[in-house]
Tab-separated table of C-alpha atoms and ligand atoms in Angstrom:
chain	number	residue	atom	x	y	z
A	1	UNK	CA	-7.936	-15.862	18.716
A	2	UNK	CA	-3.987	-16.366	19.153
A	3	UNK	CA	-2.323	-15.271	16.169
A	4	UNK	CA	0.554	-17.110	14.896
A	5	UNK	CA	3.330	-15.491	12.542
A	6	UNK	CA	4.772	-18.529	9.865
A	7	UNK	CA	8.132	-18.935	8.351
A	8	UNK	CA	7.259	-18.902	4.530
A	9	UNK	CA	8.086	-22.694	3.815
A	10	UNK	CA	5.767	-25.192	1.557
A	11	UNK	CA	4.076	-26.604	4.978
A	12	UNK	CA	3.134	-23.003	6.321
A	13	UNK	CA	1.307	-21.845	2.682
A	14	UNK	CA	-0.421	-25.151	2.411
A	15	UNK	CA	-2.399	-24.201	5.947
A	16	UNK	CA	-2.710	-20.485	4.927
A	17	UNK	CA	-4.082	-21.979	1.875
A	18	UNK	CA	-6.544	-24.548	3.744
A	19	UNK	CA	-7.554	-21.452	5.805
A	20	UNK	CA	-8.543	-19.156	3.031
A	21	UNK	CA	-10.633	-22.420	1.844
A	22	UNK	CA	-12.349	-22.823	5.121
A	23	UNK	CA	-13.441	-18.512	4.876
A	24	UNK	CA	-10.588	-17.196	6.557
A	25	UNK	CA	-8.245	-14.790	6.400
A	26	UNK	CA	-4.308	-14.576	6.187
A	27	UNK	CA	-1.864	-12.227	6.289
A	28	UNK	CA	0.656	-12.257	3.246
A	29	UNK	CA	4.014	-9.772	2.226
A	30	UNK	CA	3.952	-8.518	-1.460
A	31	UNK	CA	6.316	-6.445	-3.005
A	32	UNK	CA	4.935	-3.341	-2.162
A	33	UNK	CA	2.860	-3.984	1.500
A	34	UNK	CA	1.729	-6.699	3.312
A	35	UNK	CA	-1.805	-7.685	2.107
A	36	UNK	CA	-5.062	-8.967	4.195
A	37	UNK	CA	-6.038	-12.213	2.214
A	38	UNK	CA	-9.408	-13.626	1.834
A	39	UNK	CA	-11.023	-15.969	-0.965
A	40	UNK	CA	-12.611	-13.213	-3.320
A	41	UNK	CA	-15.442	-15.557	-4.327
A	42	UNK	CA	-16.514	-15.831	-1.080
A	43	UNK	CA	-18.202	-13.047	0.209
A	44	UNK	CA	-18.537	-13.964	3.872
A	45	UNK	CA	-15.056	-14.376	3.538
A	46	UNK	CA	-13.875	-10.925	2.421
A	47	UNK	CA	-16.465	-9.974	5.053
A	48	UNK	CA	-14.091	-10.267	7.654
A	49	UNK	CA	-11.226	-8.517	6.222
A	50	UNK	CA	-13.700	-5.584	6.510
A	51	UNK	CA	-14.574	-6.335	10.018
A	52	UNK	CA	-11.078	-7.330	10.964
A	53	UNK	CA	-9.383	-3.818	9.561
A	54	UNK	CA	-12.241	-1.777	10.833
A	55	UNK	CA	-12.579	-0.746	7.216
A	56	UNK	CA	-15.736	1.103	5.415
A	57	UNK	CA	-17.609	-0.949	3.379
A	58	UNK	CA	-17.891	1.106	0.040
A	59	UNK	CA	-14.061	1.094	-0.001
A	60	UNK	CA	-13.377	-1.629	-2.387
A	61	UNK	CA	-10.645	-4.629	-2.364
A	62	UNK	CA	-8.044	-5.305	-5.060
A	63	UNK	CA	-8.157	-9.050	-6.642
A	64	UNK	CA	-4.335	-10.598	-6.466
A	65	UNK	CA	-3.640	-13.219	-8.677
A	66	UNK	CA	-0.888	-15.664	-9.769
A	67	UNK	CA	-1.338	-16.237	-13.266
A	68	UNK	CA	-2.280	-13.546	-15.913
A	69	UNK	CA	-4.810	-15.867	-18.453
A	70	UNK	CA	-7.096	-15.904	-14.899
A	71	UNK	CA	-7.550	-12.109	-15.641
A	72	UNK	CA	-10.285	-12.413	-18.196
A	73	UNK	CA	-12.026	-15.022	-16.168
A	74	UNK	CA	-12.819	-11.655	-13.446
A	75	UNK	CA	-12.688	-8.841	-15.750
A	76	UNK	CA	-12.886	-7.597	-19.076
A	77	UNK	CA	-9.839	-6.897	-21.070
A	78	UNK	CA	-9.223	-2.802	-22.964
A	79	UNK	CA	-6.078	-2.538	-24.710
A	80	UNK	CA	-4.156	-0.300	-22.474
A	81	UNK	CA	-4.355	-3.084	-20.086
A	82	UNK	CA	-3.251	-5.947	-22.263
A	83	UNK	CA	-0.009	-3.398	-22.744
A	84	UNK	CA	0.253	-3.103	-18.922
A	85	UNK	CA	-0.091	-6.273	-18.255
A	86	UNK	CA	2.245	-7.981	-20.319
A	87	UNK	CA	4.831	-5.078	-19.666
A	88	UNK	CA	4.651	-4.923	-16.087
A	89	UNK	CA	3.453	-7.992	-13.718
A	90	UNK	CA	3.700	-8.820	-11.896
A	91	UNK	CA	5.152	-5.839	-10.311
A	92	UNK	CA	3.619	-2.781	-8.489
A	93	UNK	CA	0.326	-2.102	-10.844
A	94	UNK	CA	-3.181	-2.602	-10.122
A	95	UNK	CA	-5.386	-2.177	-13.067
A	96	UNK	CA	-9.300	-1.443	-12.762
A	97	UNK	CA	-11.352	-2.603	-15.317
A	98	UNK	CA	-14.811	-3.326	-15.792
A	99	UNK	CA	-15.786	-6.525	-13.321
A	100	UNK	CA	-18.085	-9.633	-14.785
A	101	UNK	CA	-21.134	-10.996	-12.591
A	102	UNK	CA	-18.668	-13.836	-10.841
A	103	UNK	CA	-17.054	-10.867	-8.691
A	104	UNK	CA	-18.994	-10.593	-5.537
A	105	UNK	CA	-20.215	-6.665	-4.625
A	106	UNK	CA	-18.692	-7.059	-1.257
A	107	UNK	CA	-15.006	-7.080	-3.231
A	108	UNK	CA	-16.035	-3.881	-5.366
A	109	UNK	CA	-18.291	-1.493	-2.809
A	110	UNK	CA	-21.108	-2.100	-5.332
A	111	UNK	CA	-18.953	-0.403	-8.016
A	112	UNK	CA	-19.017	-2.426	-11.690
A	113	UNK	CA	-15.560	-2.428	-12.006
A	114	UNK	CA	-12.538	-4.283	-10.298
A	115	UNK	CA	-8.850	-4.009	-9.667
A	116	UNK	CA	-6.723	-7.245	-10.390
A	117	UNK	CA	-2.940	-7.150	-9.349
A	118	UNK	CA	-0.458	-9.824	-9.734
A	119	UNK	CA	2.138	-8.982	-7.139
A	120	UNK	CA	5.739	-9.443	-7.820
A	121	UNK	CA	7.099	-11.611	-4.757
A	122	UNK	CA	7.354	-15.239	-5.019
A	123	UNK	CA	6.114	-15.985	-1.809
A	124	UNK	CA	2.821	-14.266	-2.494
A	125	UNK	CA	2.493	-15.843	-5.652
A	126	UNK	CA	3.455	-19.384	-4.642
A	127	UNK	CA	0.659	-18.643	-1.775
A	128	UNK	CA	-1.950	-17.088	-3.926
A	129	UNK	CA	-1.057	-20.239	-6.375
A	130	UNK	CA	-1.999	-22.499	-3.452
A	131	UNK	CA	-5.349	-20.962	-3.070
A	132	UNK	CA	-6.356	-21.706	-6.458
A	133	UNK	CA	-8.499	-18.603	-5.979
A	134	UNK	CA	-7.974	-14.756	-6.787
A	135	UNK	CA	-7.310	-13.437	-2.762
A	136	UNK	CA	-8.687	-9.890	-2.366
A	137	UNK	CA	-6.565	-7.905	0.175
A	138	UNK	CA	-6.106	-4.359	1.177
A	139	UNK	CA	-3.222	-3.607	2.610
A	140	UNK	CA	-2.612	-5.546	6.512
A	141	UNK	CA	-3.203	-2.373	8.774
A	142	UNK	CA	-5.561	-1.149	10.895
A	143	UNK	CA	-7.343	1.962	8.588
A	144	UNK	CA	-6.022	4.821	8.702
A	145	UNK	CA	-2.723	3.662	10.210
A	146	UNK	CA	0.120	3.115	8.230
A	147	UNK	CA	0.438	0.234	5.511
A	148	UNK	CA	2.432	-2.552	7.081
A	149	UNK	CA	5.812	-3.418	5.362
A	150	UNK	CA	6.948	-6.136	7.998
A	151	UNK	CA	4.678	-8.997	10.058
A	152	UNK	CA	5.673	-7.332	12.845
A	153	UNK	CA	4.068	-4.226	11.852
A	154	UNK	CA	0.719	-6.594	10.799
A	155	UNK	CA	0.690	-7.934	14.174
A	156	UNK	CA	0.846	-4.850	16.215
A	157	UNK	CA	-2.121	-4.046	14.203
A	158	UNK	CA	-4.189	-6.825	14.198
A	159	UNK	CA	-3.030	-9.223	17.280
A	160	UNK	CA	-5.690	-11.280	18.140
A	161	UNK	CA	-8.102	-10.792	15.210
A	162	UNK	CA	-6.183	-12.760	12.691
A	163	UNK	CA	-4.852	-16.693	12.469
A	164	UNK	CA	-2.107	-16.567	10.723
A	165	UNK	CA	0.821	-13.995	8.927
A	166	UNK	CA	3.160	-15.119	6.463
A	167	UNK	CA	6.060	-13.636	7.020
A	168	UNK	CA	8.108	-12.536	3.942
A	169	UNK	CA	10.361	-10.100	5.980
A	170	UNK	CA	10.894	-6.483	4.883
A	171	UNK	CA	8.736	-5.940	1.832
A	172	UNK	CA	11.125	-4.268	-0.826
A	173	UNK	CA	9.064	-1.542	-2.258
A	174	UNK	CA	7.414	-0.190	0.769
A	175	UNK	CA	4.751	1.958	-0.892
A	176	UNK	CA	1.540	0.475	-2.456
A	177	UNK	CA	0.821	-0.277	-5.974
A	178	UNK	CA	0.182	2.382	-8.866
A	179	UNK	CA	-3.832	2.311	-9.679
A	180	UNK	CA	-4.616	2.669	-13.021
A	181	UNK	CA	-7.976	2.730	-14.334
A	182	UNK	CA	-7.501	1.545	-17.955
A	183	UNK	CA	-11.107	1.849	-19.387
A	184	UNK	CA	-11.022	5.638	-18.905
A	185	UNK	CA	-7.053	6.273	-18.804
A	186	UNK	CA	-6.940	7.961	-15.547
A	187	UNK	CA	-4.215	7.541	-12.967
A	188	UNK	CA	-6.089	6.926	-9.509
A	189	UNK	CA	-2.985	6.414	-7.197
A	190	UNK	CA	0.791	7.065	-7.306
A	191	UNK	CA	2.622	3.983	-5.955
A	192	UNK	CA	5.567	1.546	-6.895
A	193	UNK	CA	5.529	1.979	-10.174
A	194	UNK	CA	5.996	5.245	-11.644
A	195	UNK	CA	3.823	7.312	-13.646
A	196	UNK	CA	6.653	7.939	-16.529
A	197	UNK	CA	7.008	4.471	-17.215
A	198	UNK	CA	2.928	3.814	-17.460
A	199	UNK	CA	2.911	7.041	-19.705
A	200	UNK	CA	5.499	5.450	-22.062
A	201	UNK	CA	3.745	2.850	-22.607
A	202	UNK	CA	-0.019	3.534	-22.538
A	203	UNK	CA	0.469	8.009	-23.486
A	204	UNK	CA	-0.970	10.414	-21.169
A	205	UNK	CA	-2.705	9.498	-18.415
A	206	UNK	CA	-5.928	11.813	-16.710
A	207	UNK	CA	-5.142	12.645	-13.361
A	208	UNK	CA	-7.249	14.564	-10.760
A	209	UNK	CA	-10.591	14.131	-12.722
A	210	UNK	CA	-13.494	16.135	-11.087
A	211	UNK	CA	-16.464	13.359	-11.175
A	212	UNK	CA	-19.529	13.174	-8.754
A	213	UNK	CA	-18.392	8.990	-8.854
A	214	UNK	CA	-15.473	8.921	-6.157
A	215	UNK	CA	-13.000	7.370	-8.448
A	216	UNK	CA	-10.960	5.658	-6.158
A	217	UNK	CA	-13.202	5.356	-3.029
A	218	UNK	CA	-10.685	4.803	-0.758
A	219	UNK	CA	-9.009	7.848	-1.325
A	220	UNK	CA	-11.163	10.135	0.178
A	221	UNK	CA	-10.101	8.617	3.929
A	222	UNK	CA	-7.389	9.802	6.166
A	223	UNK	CA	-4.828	7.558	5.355
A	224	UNK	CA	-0.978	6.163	6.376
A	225	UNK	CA	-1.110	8.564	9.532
A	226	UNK	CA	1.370	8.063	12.388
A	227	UNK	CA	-0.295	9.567	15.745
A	228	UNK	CA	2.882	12.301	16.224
A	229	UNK	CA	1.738	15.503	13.770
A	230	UNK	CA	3.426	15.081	10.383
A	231	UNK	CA	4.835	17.780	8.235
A	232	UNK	CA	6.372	17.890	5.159
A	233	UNK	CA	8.883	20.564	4.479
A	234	UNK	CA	9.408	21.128	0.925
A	235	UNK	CA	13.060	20.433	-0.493
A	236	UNK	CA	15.706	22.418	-0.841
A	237	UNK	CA	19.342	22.574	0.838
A	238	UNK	CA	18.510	26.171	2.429
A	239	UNK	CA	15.100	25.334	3.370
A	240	UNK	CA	16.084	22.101	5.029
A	241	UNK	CA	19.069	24.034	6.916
A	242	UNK	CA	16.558	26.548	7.888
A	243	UNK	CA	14.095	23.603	9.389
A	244	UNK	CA	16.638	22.074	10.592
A	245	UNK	CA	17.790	25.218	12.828
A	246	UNK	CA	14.235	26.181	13.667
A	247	UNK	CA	12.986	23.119	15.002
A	248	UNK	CA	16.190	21.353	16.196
A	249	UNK	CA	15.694	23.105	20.117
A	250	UNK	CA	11.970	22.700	19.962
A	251	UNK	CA	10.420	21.581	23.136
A	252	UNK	CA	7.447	19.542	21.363
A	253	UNK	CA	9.509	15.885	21.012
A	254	UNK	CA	10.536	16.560	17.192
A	255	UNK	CA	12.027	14.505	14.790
A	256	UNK	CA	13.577	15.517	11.332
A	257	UNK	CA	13.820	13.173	8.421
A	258	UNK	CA	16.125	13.570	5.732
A	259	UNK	CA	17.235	12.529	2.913
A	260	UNK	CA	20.499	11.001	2.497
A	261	UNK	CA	21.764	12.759	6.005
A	262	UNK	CA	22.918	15.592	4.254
A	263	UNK	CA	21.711	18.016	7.064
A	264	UNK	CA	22.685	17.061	9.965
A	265	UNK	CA	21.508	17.933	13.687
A	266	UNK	CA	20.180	16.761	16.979
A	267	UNK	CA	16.708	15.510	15.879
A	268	UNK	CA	17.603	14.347	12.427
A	269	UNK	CA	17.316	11.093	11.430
A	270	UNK	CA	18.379	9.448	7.551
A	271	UNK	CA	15.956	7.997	5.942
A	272	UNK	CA	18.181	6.418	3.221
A	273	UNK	CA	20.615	7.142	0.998
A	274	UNK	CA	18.343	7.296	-2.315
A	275	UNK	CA	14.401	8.251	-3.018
A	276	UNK	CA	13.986	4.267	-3.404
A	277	UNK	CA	15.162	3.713	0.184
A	278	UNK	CA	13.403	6.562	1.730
A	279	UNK	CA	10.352	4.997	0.739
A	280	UNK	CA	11.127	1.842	1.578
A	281	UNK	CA	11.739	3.241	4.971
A	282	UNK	CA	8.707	5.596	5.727
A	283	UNK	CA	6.228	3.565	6.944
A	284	UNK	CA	8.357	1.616	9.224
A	285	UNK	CA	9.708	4.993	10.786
A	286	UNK	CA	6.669	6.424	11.331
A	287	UNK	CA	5.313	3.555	13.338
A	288	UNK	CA	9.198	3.211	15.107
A	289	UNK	CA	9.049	7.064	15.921
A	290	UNK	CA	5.594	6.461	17.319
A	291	UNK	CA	6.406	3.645	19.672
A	292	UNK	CA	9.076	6.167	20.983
A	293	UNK	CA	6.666	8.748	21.544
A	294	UNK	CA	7.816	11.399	19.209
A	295	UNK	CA	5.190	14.052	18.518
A	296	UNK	CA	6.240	15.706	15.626
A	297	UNK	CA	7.342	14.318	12.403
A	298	UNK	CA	8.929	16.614	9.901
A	299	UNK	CA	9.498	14.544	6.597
A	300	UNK	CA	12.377	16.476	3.650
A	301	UNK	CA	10.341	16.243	0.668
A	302	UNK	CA	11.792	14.973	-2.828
A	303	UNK	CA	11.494	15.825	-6.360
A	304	UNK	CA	8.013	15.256	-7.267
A	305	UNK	CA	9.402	12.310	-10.374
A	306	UNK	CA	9.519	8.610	-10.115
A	307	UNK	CA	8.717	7.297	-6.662
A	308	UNK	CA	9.483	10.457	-5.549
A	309	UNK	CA	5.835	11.111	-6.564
A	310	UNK	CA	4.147	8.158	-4.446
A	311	UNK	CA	6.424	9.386	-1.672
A	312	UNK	CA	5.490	12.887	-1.667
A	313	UNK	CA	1.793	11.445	-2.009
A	314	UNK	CA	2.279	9.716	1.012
A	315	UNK	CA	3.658	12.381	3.397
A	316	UNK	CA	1.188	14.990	1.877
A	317	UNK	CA	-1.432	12.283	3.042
A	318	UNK	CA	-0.279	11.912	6.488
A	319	UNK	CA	0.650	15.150	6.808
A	320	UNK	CA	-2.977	16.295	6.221
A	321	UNK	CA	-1.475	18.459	3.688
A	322	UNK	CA	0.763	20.590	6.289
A	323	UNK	CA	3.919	22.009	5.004
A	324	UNK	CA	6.425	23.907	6.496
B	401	TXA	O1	0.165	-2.464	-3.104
B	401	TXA	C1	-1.042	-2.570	-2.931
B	401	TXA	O2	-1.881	-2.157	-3.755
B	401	TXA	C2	-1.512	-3.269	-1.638
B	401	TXA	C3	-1.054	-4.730	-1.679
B	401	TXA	C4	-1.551	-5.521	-0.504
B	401	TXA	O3	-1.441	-5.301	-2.896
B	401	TXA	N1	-2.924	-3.157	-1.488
B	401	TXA	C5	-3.533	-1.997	-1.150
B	401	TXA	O4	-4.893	-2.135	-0.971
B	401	TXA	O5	-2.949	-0.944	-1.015
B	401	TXA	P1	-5.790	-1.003	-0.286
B	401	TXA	O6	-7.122	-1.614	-0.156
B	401	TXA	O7	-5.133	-0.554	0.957
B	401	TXA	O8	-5.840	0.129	-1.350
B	401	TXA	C6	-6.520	-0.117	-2.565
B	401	TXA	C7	-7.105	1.125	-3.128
B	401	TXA	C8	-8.213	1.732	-2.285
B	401	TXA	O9	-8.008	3.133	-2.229
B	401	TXA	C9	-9.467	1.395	-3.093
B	401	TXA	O10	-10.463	2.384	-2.951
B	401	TXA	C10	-8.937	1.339	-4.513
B	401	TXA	O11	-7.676	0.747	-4.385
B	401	TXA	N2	-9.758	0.478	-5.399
B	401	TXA	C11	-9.957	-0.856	-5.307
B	401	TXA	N3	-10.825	-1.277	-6.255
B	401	TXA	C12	-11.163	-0.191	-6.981
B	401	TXA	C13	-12.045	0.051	-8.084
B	401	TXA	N4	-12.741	-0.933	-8.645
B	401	TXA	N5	-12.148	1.313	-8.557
B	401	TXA	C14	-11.438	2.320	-7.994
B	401	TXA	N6	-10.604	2.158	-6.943
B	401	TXA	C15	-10.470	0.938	-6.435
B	402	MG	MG1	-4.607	0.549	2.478
């Protein structure tokens, strides 16, 4: 199959659209990461975004929608929710509540609850608009690699197994949504949207529950890994001078990110001026600093408030929890 990246104009969505109706699947940008698209009422559709990704089966999809009334036609409202939603989508949220019978298992891993997310990107709504369906999607990417933030990065992954990618350049967050399951209160993921702002809103939030149900199945998978060795050194100006001085002469191919370019030596690269930008960033350096063969990735970490939280999340994750 020859896969074909699209301009985003009204011709292009009305074939992505015609393709999700014939059981297909498209690539699409959101705010946060480009998505893997399929019909979610159509189970041997979302089939292949399984097959396509390489992805487990009991690692269930998230629901994207255009309009918020279609909500209650999936899932059943709680209160927290109604807050969320009206407060913040579309934007960066997914919300996982408990699913009615018209959501296939296939979209949930057999679970009885589903997330529903209405991104904030008018491409991907105009698209998902298009459908006239709610399009399940994980994130484009092969698993365990890196979410995709350009169709660039989408096709490198999944060249030849896909039709088509909308491409919605540079997607502005970079990180994936916050997951918040609002029947029990508990904050699965960190993401785009921080935690503080939820918490205003909604009050404290669990976090870290110990249950024998994995919460948020997809969690317990290696995830957003580069193939150079990632570590994250904690921040700090004397600890990052002290990194910097350590590992600049190394004779493993070594690569320092940092923060604002503060620190400054002959492996460092800036990651962005701001938190905002540095996650932005991440997932497209890792996969640029893999294509030029670097083998070790040393990420500055940030202050663990905001999206400094989903960031630190992330590099913990593909660091495999190695700091130095
Ligand atoms: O920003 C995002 O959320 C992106 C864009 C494309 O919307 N999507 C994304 O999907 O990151 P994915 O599949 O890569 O990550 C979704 C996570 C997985 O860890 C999955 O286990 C969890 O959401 N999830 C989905 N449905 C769930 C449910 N009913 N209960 C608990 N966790 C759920
Ligand atoms: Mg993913």
């Amino acid at each position: 199959m020859n896969t074909q990246i699209l301009q985003f104009n009204t011709k292009n969505i009305r074939l992505c659209a015609a393709e999700i109706s014939c059981g297909g699947v498209v690539a699409f940008p959101t705010e946060t990461v480009y998505g893997l698209g399929a019909d979610a009422l159509n189970p041997l559709a979302v089939k292949k975004i399984y097959e396509a990704k390489g992805r487990p089966s009991d690692n269930p999809l998230i629901c994207h929608i255009s309009d918020k009334s279609q909500i209650e036609k999936f899932a059943y409202l709680t209160p927290a929710a109604e807050k969320i939603i009206d407060t913040f989508m579309p934007g960066p949220i997914t919300i996982i509540l408990k699913k009615k019978d018209i959501v296939p298992d296939i979209v949930t891993g057999g679970l009885d609850t589903v997330g529903i997310r209405m991104p904030n990107h008018k491409g991907a709504l105009q698209f998902i608009d298009a459908c006239k369906t709610p399009i399940c999607a994980p994130s484009a990417n092969t698993s365990s690699k890196p979410s995709p933030t350009t169709a660039q990065h989408v096709y490198s992954d999944l060249n030849g197994k896909i039709k088509y990618i909308l491409d919605g350049g540079s997607c502005q967050v970079g990180l994936e949504s916050t997951i918040v399951d609002c029947i029990n209160l508990t904050l699965l993921r960190q993401g785009g949207l921080p935690k503080e702002q939820l918490e205003a809103l909604v009050g404290a939030l669990k976090t870290n529950v110990v249950s024998d149900v994995p919460l948020c199945p997809g969690m317990k998978y290696k995830h957003y890994s580069p193939n150079a060795s990632v570590y994250v050194a904690l921040c700090g100006e004397n600890m990052t001078k002290r990194i910097i001085a350590e590992y600049d002469k190394s004779d493993v191919k070594t690569i320092i990110l940092t923060l604002g370019g503060n620190y400054q030596g002959r492996n460092t690269l800036n990651v962005g001026a701001t938190v905002s930008q540095y996650a932005h960033n991440l997932f497209a350096y890792f996969r640029m600093l893999d294509e030029q063969g670097y083998e070790r990735i040393i990420c500055e970490g940030v202050t663990d408030d905001g999206v400094g939280a989903a960031l630190m999340n992330r590099m913990l994750k593909a660091s495999g929890g190695k700091i130095i």
